[in-house]
mmCIF file of C-alpha atoms in Angstrom:
data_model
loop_
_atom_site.group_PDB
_atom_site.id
_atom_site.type_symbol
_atom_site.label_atom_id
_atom_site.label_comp_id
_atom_site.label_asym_id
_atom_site.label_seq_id
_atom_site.Cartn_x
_atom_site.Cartn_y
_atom_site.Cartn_z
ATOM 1 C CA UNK A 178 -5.137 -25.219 -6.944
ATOM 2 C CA UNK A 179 -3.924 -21.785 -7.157
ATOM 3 C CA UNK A 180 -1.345 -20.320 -5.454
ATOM 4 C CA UNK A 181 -2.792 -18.331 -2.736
ATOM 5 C CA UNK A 182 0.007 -16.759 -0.641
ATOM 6 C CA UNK A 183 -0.164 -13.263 0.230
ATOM 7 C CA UNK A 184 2.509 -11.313 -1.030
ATOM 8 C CA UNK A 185 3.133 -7.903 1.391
ATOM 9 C CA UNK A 186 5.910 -5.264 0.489
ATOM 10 C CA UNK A 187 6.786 -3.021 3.204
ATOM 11 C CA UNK A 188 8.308 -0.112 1.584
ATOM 12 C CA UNK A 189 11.325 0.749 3.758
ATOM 13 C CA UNK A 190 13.941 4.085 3.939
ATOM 14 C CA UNK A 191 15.942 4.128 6.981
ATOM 15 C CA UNK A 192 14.423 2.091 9.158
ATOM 16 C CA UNK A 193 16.571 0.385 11.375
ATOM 17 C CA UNK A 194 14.845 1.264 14.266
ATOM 18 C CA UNK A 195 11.530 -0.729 13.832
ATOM 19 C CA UNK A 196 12.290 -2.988 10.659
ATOM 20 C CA UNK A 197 12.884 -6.134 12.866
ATOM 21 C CA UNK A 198 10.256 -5.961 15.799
ATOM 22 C CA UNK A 199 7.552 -5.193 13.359
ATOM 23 C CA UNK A 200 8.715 -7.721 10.289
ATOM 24 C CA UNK A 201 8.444 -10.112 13.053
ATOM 25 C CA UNK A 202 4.994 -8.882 14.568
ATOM 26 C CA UNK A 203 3.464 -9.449 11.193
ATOM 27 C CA UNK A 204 5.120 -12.302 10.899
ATOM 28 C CA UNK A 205 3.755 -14.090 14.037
ATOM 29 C CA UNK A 206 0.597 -12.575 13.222
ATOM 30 C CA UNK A 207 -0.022 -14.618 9.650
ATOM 31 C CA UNK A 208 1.263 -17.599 11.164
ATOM 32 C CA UNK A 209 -0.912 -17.626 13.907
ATOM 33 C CA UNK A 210 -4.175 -16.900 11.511
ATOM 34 C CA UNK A 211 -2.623 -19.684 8.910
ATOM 35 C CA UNK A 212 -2.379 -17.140 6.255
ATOM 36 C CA UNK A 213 0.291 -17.975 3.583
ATOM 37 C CA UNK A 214 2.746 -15.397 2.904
ATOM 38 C CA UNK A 215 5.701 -14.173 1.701
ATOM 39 C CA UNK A 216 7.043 -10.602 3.199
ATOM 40 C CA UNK A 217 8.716 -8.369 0.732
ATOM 41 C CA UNK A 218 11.593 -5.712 2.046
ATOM 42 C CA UNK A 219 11.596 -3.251 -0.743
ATOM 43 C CA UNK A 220 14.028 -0.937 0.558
ATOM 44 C CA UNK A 221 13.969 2.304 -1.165
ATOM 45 C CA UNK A 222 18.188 3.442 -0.366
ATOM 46 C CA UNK A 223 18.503 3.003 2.955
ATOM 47 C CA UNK A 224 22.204 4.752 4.591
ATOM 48 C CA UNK A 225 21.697 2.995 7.899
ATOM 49 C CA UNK A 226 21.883 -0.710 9.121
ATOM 50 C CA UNK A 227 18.904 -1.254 7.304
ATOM 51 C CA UNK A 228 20.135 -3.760 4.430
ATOM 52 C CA UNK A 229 21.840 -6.045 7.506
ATOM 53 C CA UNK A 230 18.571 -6.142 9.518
ATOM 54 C CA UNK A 231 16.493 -6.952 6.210
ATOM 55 C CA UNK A 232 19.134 -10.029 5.347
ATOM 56 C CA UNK A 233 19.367 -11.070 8.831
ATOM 57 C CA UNK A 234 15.338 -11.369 8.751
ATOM 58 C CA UNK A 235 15.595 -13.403 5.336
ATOM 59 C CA UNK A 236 18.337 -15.634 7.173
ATOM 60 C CA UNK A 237 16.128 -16.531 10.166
ATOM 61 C CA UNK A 238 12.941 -17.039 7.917
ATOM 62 C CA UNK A 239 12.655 -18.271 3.904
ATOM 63 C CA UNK A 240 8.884 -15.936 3.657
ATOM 64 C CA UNK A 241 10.975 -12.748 3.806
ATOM 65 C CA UNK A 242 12.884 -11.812 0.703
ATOM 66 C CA UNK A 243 14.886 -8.361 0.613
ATOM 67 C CA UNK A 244 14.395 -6.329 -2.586
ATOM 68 C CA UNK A 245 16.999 -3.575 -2.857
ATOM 69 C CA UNK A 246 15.595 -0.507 -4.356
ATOM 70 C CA UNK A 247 18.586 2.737 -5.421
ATOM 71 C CA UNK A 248 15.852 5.176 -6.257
ATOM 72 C CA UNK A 249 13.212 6.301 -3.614
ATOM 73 C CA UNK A 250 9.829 6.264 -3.480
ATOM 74 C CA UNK A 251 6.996 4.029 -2.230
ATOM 75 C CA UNK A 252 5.371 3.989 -5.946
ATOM 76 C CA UNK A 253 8.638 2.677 -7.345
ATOM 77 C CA UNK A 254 9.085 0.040 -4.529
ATOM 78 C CA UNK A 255 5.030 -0.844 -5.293
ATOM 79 C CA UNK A 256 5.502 -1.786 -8.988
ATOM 80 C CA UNK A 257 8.757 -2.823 -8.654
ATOM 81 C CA UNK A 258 7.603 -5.505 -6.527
ATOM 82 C CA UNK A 259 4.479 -5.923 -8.706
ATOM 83 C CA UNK A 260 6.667 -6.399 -11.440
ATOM 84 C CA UNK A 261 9.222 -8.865 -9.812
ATOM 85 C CA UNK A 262 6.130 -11.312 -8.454
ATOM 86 C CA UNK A 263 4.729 -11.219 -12.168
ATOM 87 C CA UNK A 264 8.108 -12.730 -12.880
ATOM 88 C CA UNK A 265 7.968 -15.748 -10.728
ATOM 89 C CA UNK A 266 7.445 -19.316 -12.259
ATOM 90 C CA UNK A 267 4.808 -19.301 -9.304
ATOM 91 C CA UNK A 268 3.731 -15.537 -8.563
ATOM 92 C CA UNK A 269 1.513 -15.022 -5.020
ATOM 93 C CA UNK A 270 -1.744 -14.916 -5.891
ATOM 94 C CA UNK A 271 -2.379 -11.493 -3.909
ATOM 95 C CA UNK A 272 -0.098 -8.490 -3.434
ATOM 96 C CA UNK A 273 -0.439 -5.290 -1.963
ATOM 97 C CA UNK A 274 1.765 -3.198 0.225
ATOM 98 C CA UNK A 275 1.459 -1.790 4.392
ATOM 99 C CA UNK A 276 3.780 0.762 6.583
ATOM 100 C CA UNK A 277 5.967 -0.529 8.119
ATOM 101 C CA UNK A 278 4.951 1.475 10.953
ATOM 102 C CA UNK A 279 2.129 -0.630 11.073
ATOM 103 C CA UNK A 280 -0.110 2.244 11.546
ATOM 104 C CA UNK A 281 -3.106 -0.115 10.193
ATOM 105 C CA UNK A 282 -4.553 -2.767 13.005
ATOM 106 C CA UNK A 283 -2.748 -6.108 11.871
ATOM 107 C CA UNK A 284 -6.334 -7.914 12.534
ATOM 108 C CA UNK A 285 -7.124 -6.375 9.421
ATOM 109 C CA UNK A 286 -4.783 -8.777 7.378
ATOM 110 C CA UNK A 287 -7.212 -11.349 8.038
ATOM 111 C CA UNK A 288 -10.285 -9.532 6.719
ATOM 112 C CA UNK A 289 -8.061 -8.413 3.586
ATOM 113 C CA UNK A 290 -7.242 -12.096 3.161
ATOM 114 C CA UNK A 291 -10.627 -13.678 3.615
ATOM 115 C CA UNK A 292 -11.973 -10.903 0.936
ATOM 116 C CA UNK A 293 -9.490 -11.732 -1.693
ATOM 117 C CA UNK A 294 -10.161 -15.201 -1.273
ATOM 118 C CA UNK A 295 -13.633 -14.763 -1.819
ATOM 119 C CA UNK A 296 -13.064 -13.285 -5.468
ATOM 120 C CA UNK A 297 -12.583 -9.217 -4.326
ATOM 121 C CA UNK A 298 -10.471 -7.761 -7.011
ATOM 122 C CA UNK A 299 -9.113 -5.010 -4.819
ATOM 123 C CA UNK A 300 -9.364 -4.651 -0.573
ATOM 124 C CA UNK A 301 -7.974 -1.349 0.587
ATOM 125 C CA UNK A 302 -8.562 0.233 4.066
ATOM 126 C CA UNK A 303 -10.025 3.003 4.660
ATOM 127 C CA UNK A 304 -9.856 5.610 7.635
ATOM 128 C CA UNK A 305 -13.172 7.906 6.640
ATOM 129 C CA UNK A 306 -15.387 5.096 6.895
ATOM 130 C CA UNK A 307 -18.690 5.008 9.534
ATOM 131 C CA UNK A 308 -16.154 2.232 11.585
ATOM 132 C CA UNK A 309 -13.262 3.320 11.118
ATOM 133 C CA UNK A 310 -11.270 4.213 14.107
ATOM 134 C CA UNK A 311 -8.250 6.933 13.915
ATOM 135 C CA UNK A 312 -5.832 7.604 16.757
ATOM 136 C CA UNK A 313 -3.094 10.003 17.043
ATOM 137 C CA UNK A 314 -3.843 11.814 14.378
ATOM 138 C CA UNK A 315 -3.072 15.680 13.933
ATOM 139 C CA UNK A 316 -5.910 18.327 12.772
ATOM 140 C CA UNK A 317 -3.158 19.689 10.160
ATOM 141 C CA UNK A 318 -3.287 15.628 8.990
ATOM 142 C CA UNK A 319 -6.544 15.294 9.125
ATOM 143 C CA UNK A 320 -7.637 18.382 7.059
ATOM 144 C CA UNK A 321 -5.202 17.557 4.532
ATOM 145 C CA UNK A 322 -6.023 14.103 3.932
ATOM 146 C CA UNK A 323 -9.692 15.031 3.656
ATOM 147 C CA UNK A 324 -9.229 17.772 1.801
ATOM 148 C CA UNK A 325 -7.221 15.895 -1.018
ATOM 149 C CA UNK A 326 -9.668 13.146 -0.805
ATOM 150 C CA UNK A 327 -12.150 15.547 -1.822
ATOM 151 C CA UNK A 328 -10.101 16.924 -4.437
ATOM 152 C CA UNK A 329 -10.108 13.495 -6.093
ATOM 153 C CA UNK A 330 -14.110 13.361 -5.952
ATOM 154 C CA UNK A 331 -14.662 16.886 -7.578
ATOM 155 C CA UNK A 332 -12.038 16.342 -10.193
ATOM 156 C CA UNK A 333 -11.680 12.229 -10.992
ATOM 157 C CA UNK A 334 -15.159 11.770 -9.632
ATOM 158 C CA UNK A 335 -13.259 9.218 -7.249
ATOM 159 C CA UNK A 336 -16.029 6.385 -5.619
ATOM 160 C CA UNK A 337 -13.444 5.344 -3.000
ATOM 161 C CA UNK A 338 -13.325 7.232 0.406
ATOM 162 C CA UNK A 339 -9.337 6.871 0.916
ATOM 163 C CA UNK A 340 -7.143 7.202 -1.486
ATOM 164 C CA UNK A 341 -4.223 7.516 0.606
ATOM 165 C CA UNK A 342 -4.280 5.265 3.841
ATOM 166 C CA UNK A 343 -0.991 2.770 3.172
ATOM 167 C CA UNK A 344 -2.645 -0.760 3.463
ATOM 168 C CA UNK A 345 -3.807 -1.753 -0.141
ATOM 169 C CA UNK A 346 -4.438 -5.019 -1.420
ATOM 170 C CA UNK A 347 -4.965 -6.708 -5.145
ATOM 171 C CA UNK A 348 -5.359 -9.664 -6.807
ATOM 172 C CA UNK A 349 -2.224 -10.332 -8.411
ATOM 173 C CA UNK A 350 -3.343 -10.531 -11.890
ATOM 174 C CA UNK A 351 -5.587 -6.957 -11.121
ATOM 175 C CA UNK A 352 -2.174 -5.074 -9.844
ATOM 176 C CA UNK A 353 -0.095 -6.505 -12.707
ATOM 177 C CA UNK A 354 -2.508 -4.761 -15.419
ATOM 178 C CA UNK A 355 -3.807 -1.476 -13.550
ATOM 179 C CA UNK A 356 0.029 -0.981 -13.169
ATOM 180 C CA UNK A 357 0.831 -0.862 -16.816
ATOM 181 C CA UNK A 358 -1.959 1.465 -17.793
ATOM 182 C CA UNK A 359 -0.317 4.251 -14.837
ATOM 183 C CA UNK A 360 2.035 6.755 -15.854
ATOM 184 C CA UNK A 361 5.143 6.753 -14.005
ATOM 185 C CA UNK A 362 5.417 7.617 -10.631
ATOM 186 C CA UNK A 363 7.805 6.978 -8.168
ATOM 187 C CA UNK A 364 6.233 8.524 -5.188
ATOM 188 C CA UNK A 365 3.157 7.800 -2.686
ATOM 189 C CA UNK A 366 0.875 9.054 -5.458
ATOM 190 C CA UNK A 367 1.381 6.032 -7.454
ATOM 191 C CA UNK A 368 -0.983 3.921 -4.722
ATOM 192 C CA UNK A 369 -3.600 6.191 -5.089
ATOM 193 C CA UNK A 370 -3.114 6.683 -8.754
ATOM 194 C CA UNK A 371 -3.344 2.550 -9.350
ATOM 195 C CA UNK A 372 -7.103 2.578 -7.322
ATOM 196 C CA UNK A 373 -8.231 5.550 -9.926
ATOM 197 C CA UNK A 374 -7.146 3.406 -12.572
ATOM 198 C CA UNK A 375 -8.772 0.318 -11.510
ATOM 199 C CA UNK A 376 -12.094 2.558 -11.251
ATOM 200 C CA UNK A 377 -11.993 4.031 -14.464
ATOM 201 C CA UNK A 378 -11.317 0.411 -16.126
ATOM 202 C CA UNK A 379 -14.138 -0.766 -14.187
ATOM 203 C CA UNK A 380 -12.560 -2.894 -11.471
ATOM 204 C CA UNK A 381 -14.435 -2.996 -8.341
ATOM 205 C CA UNK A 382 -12.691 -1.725 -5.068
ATOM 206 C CA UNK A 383 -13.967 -3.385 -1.567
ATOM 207 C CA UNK A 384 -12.990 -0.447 1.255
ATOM 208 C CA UNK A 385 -13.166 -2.002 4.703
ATOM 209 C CA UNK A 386 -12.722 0.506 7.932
ATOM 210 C CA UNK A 387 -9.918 0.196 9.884
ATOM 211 C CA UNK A 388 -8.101 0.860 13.445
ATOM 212 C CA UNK A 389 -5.678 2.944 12.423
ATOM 213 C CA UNK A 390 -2.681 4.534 14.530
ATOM 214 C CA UNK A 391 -0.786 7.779 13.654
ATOM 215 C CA UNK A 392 3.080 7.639 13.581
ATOM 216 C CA UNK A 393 3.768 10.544 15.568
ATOM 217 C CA UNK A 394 7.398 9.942 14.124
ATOM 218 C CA UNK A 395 6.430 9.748 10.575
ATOM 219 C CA UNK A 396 8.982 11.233 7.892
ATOM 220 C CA UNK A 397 6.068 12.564 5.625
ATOM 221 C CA UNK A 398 6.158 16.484 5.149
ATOM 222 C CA UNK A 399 2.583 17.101 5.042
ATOM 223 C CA UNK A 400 2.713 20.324 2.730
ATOM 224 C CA UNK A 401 5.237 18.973 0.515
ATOM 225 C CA UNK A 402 2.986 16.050 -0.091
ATOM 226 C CA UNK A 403 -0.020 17.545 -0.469
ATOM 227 C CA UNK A 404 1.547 19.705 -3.366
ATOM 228 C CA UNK A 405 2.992 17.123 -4.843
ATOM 229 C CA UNK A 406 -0.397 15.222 -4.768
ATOM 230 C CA UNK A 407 -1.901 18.279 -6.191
ATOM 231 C CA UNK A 408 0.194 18.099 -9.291
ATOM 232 C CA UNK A 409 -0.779 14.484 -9.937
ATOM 233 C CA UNK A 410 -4.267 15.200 -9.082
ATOM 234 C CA UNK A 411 -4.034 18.033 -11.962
ATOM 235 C CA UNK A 412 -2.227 15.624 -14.018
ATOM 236 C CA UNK A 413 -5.184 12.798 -14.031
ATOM 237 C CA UNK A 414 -7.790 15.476 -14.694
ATOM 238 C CA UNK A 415 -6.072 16.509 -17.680
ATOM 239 C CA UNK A 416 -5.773 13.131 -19.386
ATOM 240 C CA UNK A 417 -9.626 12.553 -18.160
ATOM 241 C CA UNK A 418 -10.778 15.198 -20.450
ATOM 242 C CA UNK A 419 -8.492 14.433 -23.157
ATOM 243 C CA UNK A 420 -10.083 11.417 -22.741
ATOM 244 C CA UNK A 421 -6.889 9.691 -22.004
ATOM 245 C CA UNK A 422 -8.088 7.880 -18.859
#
């Protein structure tokens, strides 16, 4: 029988503030739905009390492993992780990665879980769906993350409707070899960039809706992303005509 734990990295930077109410809400949450898991802290540098929290949580529970990251960047903790699980004498069957804000409904773990274990390749959520449900969000937000999502369809002919929300999911064996045909990427762009991949390489990607709530608190710089994005975007398109993708 195969291995079917769920492997989830929360990308962390600083966050001291949440890390150990909402390790342990998701947490409590697999182990009341009898999902197998193991939780991955891939922190990407933290300065605060971060680090302590993260070993404190590994201490009190032997699912949560702490993965200390120098550089940052959610694409670097993504394939680091990726990488580290392919390592494993056992690796989790499934891997993917959620904020740790836990913007995304946690009852969606379940639906993500029963997918994968019905043979979907890839489950990612998806906040421009008929069902999805958004809350919180700002128009600037919401314009941008449409607006790049469109980007992706006019350019990389994207099939996907969301290349951006932060709760992606893979088979294990999937993630491992979309992530070595990716060019390097440390940042956010490098979860959107591995879906792309997996389209143009012919791996199907299951989107399910989801209840998703804002972070009014969130870090991101919304104009610094979207430039960055941009770049990448013009990047892709550049190896699709060179035929390179």
């Amino acid at each position: 029988m195969k291995n079917q734990i769920l492997n989830i990295v929360l990308p962390v930077l600083n966050e001291q503030a949440c890390l150990k109410d909402n390790v342990e809400q998701v947490c409590a949450f697999l182990e009341s739905h009898k999902i197998p898991y193991l939780i991955t802290i891939a922190d990407n540098g933290s300065t605060d009390d971060t680090p302590a929290i993260a070993r404190s949580l590994c201490d009190q529970n032997k699912y949560i492993e702490y993965m200390r990251i120098e550089q940052k960047g959610v694409g670097r903790a993504l394939s680091e992780c990726i990488a580290k699980n392919s390592s494993r004498h056992e690796p989790c069957e499934f891997i993917g990665y959620m904020d740790i804000d836990l913007s995304t409904n946690l009852e969606h773990l379940q639906e993500v879980y029963t997918q994968l274990l019905n043979n979907k390749n890839i489950v990612v959520g998806s906040r421009l769906l008929k069902h999805s449900r958004v809350y919180n969000r700002s128009l600037k937000r919401e314009i941008s993350s449409r607006g790049l999502n469109i980007l992706l369809k006019v350019f990389l002919n994207t099939k996907f409707s969301d290349a951006m929300c932060g709760f992606k999911f893979y088979q294990h064996a999937y993630a491992e070899n979309i992530s070595t045909k990716c060019y390097k990427d440390n940042g956010w762009f490098y979860c959107a960039q591995m879906l792309i991949v997996a389209q143009y390489m012919g791996i199907p990607i299951y989107e399910i809706p989801v209840i998703w709530h804002d972070d009014k608190n969130s870090k991101v710089k919304i104009l610094r992303l979207s430039l960055t994005y941009l770049k990448h975007i013009l990047t892709l398109w550049l190896k699709k005509i060179k035929g390179q993708l």
